[in-house]
């Protein structure tokens, strides 16, 4: 199977999602893709242990995609070998009353990774320039000064909010958080088939919501706003990667491989060495333990 090159998926210019693939012809069966994922997953697990000991960087993994794009299962499969002490998954749903008492980034600050740990945002701060653009009435829940109804949302509001997100991510990266963002590029046809499976397979019935069909009606709007958000916020310090998502196994492997490759750029990440004074006394420590 062809080696994954992160630059094939990295966003560096203005994008049109319809021009980007939702499926790759990799000429590999499920077993081969699973074997590839196993190998990268093991390497990431070992690296996570090193990063935990190094205690210098946090890693923020942001996952976005339309309903059924495979975010939940990707998290389960890519990170399942991680030590639970070193990874936290945060799923952001509709803001609750406490969260609405603060600015739109507040709840995301609270969920940021500690040094040495990974945080995975399943849906992210980008919902604030995606869902709220498709449904601008949601902005009214934020009780912002001067906005009493949708028509009060000023020109430049979304441009300013996107700039605030760029500044937020710049602040994170300047203070030791590695930010990697992934959009799972699912075709509308594949989404329809996955929604049908939720209806037809009893064990998946619980996943189905009529709201999924309502949001599906806004597909073209979502694509337009995803394109704007991704194109304007993919920066060197916080890059976006658009990953074909019609094949879940391949999407998981691609994301894992990109994370691994990007983290290899931080050559200073290593197991810390003990103080020379401590190492000089190893013989004494060993003798004490052997006498117990």
Coordinates of C-alpha atoms in Angstrom, one line a residue:
X1 CA 0.0 0.0 0.0
X2 CA 1.2 3.5 -0.9
X3 CA 3.0 5.3 1.9
X4 CA 0.9 8.2 3.4
X5 CA 2.3 11.7 2.9
X6 CA 0.7 14.2 5.2
X7 CA 1.3 17.0 2.6
X8 CA -1.2 15.2 0.3
X9 CA -3.9 16.1 2.8
X10 CA -2.6 19.4 4.2
X11 CA -4.5 22.5 3.4
X12 CA -2.3 25.3 2.2
X13 CA -4.6 27.2 -0.2
X14 CA -8.2 28.0 -0.6
X15 CA -10.1 24.7 -1.0
X16 CA -13.3 23.4 -2.7
X17 CA -14.4 20.3 -0.9
X18 CA -16.1 18.9 -4.0
X19 CA -12.7 18.9 -5.7
X20 CA -11.1 16.8 -2.9
X21 CA -11.5 13.0 -2.7
X22 CA -13.8 11.3 -0.3
X23 CA -12.3 7.9 -1.2
X24 CA -8.8 6.7 -2.2
X25 CA -8.0 3.9 -4.5
X26 CA -5.3 2.3 -2.3
X27 CA -5.6 -1.3 -3.6
X28 CA -5.5 -2.7 -0.1
X29 CA -7.8 -5.1 1.8
X30 CA -9.2 -4.5 5.3
X31 CA -6.5 -6.7 6.9
X32 CA -3.7 -4.8 5.3
X33 CA -5.2 -1.4 6.4
X34 CA -5.7 -2.8 9.9
X35 CA -2.1 -4.0 10.1
X36 CA -0.9 -0.6 9.0
X37 CA -3.0 1.1 11.6
X38 CA -1.8 -1.4 14.3
X39 CA 1.8 -0.4 13.5
X40 CA 1.2 3.3 13.7
X41 CA -1.0 3.0 16.8
X42 CA 1.8 1.2 18.7
X43 CA 4.3 3.8 17.8
X44 CA 1.9 6.6 18.9
X45 CA 1.3 4.8 22.2
X46 CA 5.1 4.6 22.9
X47 CA 5.5 8.3 21.9
X48 CA 2.7 9.3 24.2
X49 CA 4.5 7.7 27.1
X50 CA 7.6 9.6 26.2
X51 CA 5.7 12.9 25.9
X52 CA 4.1 12.3 29.3
X53 CA 7.5 11.9 30.9
X54 CA 8.9 14.8 28.9
X55 CA 6.1 17.0 30.1
X56 CA 6.8 19.9 27.7
X57 CA 4.1 19.7 25.0
X58 CA 0.4 19.1 25.0
X59 CA -1.3 17.8 21.8
X60 CA -4.7 19.0 20.7
X61 CA -6.4 16.9 18.0
X62 CA -9.4 18.5 16.5
X63 CA -11.9 16.4 14.5
X64 CA -14.7 17.8 12.4
X65 CA -17.0 16.3 9.9
X66 CA -20.6 15.9 8.9
X67 CA -22.8 13.5 10.9
X68 CA -21.8 9.8 10.4
X69 CA -18.3 10.8 9.1
X70 CA -16.7 8.4 11.6
X71 CA -15.3 10.7 14.3
X72 CA -16.3 8.4 17.3
X73 CA -15.0 5.2 15.8
X74 CA -11.8 6.9 14.7
X75 CA -11.1 8.1 18.2
X76 CA -11.8 4.6 19.5
X77 CA -9.5 2.8 17.0
X78 CA -6.6 5.3 16.7
X79 CA -6.1 6.0 20.4
X80 CA -7.1 2.7 22.1
X81 CA -3.5 1.8 22.9
X82 CA -2.9 5.0 24.7
X83 CA -2.4 5.0 28.5
X84 CA -5.7 6.4 29.8
X85 CA -3.8 8.9 32.0
X86 CA -2.4 10.6 28.9
X87 CA -5.5 11.2 26.8
X88 CA -8.8 12.9 27.3
X89 CA -11.7 13.0 24.8
X90 CA -14.1 16.0 24.9
X91 CA -17.3 16.0 22.8
X92 CA -18.8 19.4 22.4
X93 CA -22.5 19.5 22.1
X94 CA -24.9 22.4 22.2
X95 CA -23.6 24.9 24.8
X96 CA -25.3 24.6 28.2
X97 CA -26.6 27.5 30.3
X98 CA -23.3 27.8 32.2
X99 CA -21.2 27.8 29.0
X100 CA -23.5 30.5 27.5
X101 CA -22.6 32.8 30.4
X102 CA -19.1 33.1 28.9
X103 CA -17.5 33.8 25.5
X104 CA -17.7 31.1 22.9
X105 CA -14.1 29.9 23.4
X106 CA -14.3 29.6 27.2
X107 CA -15.5 26.0 27.4
X108 CA -12.7 25.0 24.9
X109 CA -10.0 26.6 27.1
X110 CA -11.2 24.5 30.0
X111 CA -10.8 21.3 28.0
X112 CA -7.2 22.0 26.7
X113 CA -4.6 19.3 27.3
X114 CA -2.1 19.5 30.1
X115 CA 1.6 19.3 29.3
X116 CA 2.5 15.7 28.3
X117 CA -1.1 14.8 27.4
X118 CA -3.4 14.5 24.4
X119 CA -6.8 16.1 24.2
X120 CA -9.2 15.1 21.4
X121 CA -12.0 17.5 20.5
X122 CA -14.8 15.6 18.9
X123 CA -16.5 18.6 17.3
X124 CA -14.6 21.7 18.2
X125 CA -14.6 25.5 18.5
X126 CA -15.2 25.5 14.8
X127 CA -18.9 24.7 15.5
X128 CA -19.1 28.4 16.3
X129 CA -18.5 29.4 12.7
X130 CA -20.3 26.4 11.1
X131 CA -23.5 25.5 12.9
X132 CA -24.1 29.1 13.9
X133 CA -23.7 30.2 10.3
X134 CA -26.2 27.7 9.0
X135 CA -28.5 28.5 12.0
X136 CA -27.7 32.1 12.9
X137 CA -30.5 32.2 15.3
X138 CA -28.3 30.2 17.7
X139 CA -26.2 33.3 18.1
X140 CA -29.1 34.9 20.0
X141 CA -28.5 32.4 22.8
X142 CA -25.1 34.0 23.5
X143 CA -26.8 37.2 24.6
X144 CA -24.2 39.4 22.9
X145 CA -24.4 43.2 23.3
X146 CA -26.4 44.8 20.5
X147 CA -27.7 41.6 19.0
X148 CA -31.4 41.1 19.8
X149 CA -32.4 39.3 16.6
X150 CA -30.7 37.7 13.6
X151 CA -30.8 40.9 11.5
X152 CA -28.7 42.6 14.2
X153 CA -25.7 40.4 13.5
X154 CA -23.3 42.9 12.0
X155 CA -21.3 42.7 8.8
X156 CA -17.9 41.3 9.6
X157 CA -19.1 39.3 12.6
X158 CA -18.0 35.9 11.2
X159 CA -14.7 37.3 9.8
X160 CA -14.0 38.6 13.3
X161 CA -14.9 35.3 14.9
X162 CA -12.6 33.4 12.6
X163 CA -9.8 35.8 13.4
X164 CA -10.4 35.1 17.1
X165 CA -10.1 31.4 16.5
X166 CA -6.8 31.9 14.6
X167 CA -5.5 34.0 17.5
X168 CA -6.7 31.3 20.0
X169 CA -4.7 28.6 18.2
X170 CA -1.7 30.9 17.8
X171 CA -1.7 31.5 21.5
X172 CA -1.9 27.7 22.2
X173 CA 1.0 26.9 19.9
X174 CA 3.2 29.6 21.3
X175 CA 2.7 28.1 24.7
X176 CA 3.5 24.5 24.0
X177 CA 0.3 23.0 22.6
X178 CA 0.7 21.2 19.3
X179 CA -2.5 21.7 17.3
X180 CA -3.6 19.3 14.5
X181 CA -7.0 19.6 12.8
X182 CA -8.8 17.0 10.7
X183 CA -11.8 17.3 8.5
X184 CA -13.3 13.9 7.6
X185 CA -14.4 14.4 4.0
X186 CA -17.5 12.3 3.6
X187 CA -19.6 12.2 0.5
X188 CA -23.3 12.9 0.7
X189 CA -24.1 9.5 -0.9
X190 CA -22.1 7.7 1.7
X191 CA -23.7 9.6 4.5
X192 CA -27.1 8.6 3.2
X193 CA -26.1 4.9 3.2
X194 CA -24.7 5.2 6.8
X195 CA -28.0 6.8 8.0
X196 CA -29.9 4.0 6.3
X197 CA -27.9 1.4 8.2
X198 CA -28.8 3.1 11.4
X199 CA -32.4 2.5 10.6
X200 CA -32.0 -1.0 9.3
X201 CA -29.6 -2.5 12.0
X202 CA -31.3 -2.7 15.4
X203 CA -28.1 -2.4 17.3
X204 CA -27.5 1.0 15.7
X205 CA -31.0 2.3 15.9
X206 CA -30.1 4.4 19.0
X207 CA -27.7 6.4 16.9
X208 CA -30.4 7.7 14.6
X209 CA -32.1 11.1 15.1
X210 CA -34.6 12.8 12.8
X211 CA -32.4 15.9 13.3
X212 CA -29.7 14.2 11.2
X213 CA -32.1 14.4 8.2
X214 CA -32.9 18.1 8.9
X215 CA -29.2 18.9 8.9
X216 CA -28.6 16.9 5.8
X217 CA -31.0 19.3 4.0
X218 CA -28.3 22.0 4.7
X219 CA -25.5 20.0 3.1
X220 CA -24.5 22.6 0.6
X221 CA -24.5 25.4 3.2
X222 CA -22.3 23.3 5.5
X223 CA -19.8 22.6 2.6
X224 CA -19.6 26.3 1.9
X225 CA -18.9 27.3 5.5
X226 CA -16.5 24.4 6.0
X227 CA -14.5 25.6 3.0
X228 CA -14.3 29.2 4.3
X229 CA -13.4 28.1 7.9
X230 CA -10.8 25.6 6.8
X231 CA -9.2 27.8 4.1
X232 CA -8.9 30.8 6.4
X233 CA -7.6 29.0 9.5
X234 CA -5.2 26.4 8.2
X235 CA -1.9 27.8 9.4
X236 CA 1.6 26.4 9.8
X237 CA 1.1 26.4 13.6
X238 CA -2.3 24.8 13.4
X239 CA -2.8 23.0 10.1
X240 CA -5.9 21.5 8.6
X241 CA -5.8 18.1 6.9
X242 CA -8.8 17.0 4.7
X243 CA -9.0 13.2 5.0
X244 CA -11.1 11.1 2.7
X245 CA -13.7 9.4 4.9
X246 CA -15.9 7.2 2.8
X247 CA -13.6 4.3 3.9
X248 CA -13.4 4.3 7.7
X249 CA -10.5 2.0 7.9
X250 CA -8.4 4.1 5.6
X251 CA -9.4 7.3 7.2
X252 CA -8.3 6.0 10.6
X253 CA -4.9 5.0 9.2
X254 CA -4.4 8.3 7.4
X255 CA -5.1 10.3 10.6
X256 CA -2.8 8.1 12.7
X257 CA 0.0 8.4 10.2
X258 CA -0.3 12.2 9.9
X259 CA -0.2 12.6 13.7
X260 CA 2.8 10.4 13.9
X261 CA 4.6 12.2 11.1
X262 CA 3.8 15.7 12.5
X263 CA 5.0 14.8 15.9
X264 CA 8.3 13.6 14.5
X265 CA 9.1 17.2 13.8
X266 CA 9.6 17.8 17.5
X267 CA 13.0 16.3 17.8
X268 CA 13.4 17.6 21.4
X269 CA 10.7 15.2 22.7
X270 CA 12.6 12.5 24.6
X271 CA 12.7 10.7 28.0
X272 CA 14.2 13.1 30.5
X273 CA 17.6 12.1 32.0
X274 CA 18.0 11.9 35.7
X275 CA 20.2 14.4 37.5
X276 CA 23.9 13.4 37.5
X277 CA 24.0 13.5 41.3
X278 CA 21.2 10.9 41.4
X279 CA 22.9 8.7 38.8
X280 CA 26.2 8.8 40.7
X281 CA 24.5 7.2 43.7
X282 CA 22.9 4.3 41.7
X283 CA 25.2 1.8 43.4
X284 CA 24.1 3.0 46.9
X285 CA 20.4 2.9 45.9
X286 CA 20.8 -0.6 44.6
X287 CA 22.5 -1.7 47.7
X288 CA 19.7 -0.3 49.9
X289 CA 17.1 -2.2 47.9
X290 CA 19.0 -5.4 47.9
X291 CA 19.2 -5.3 51.7
X292 CA 15.4 -5.0 52.2

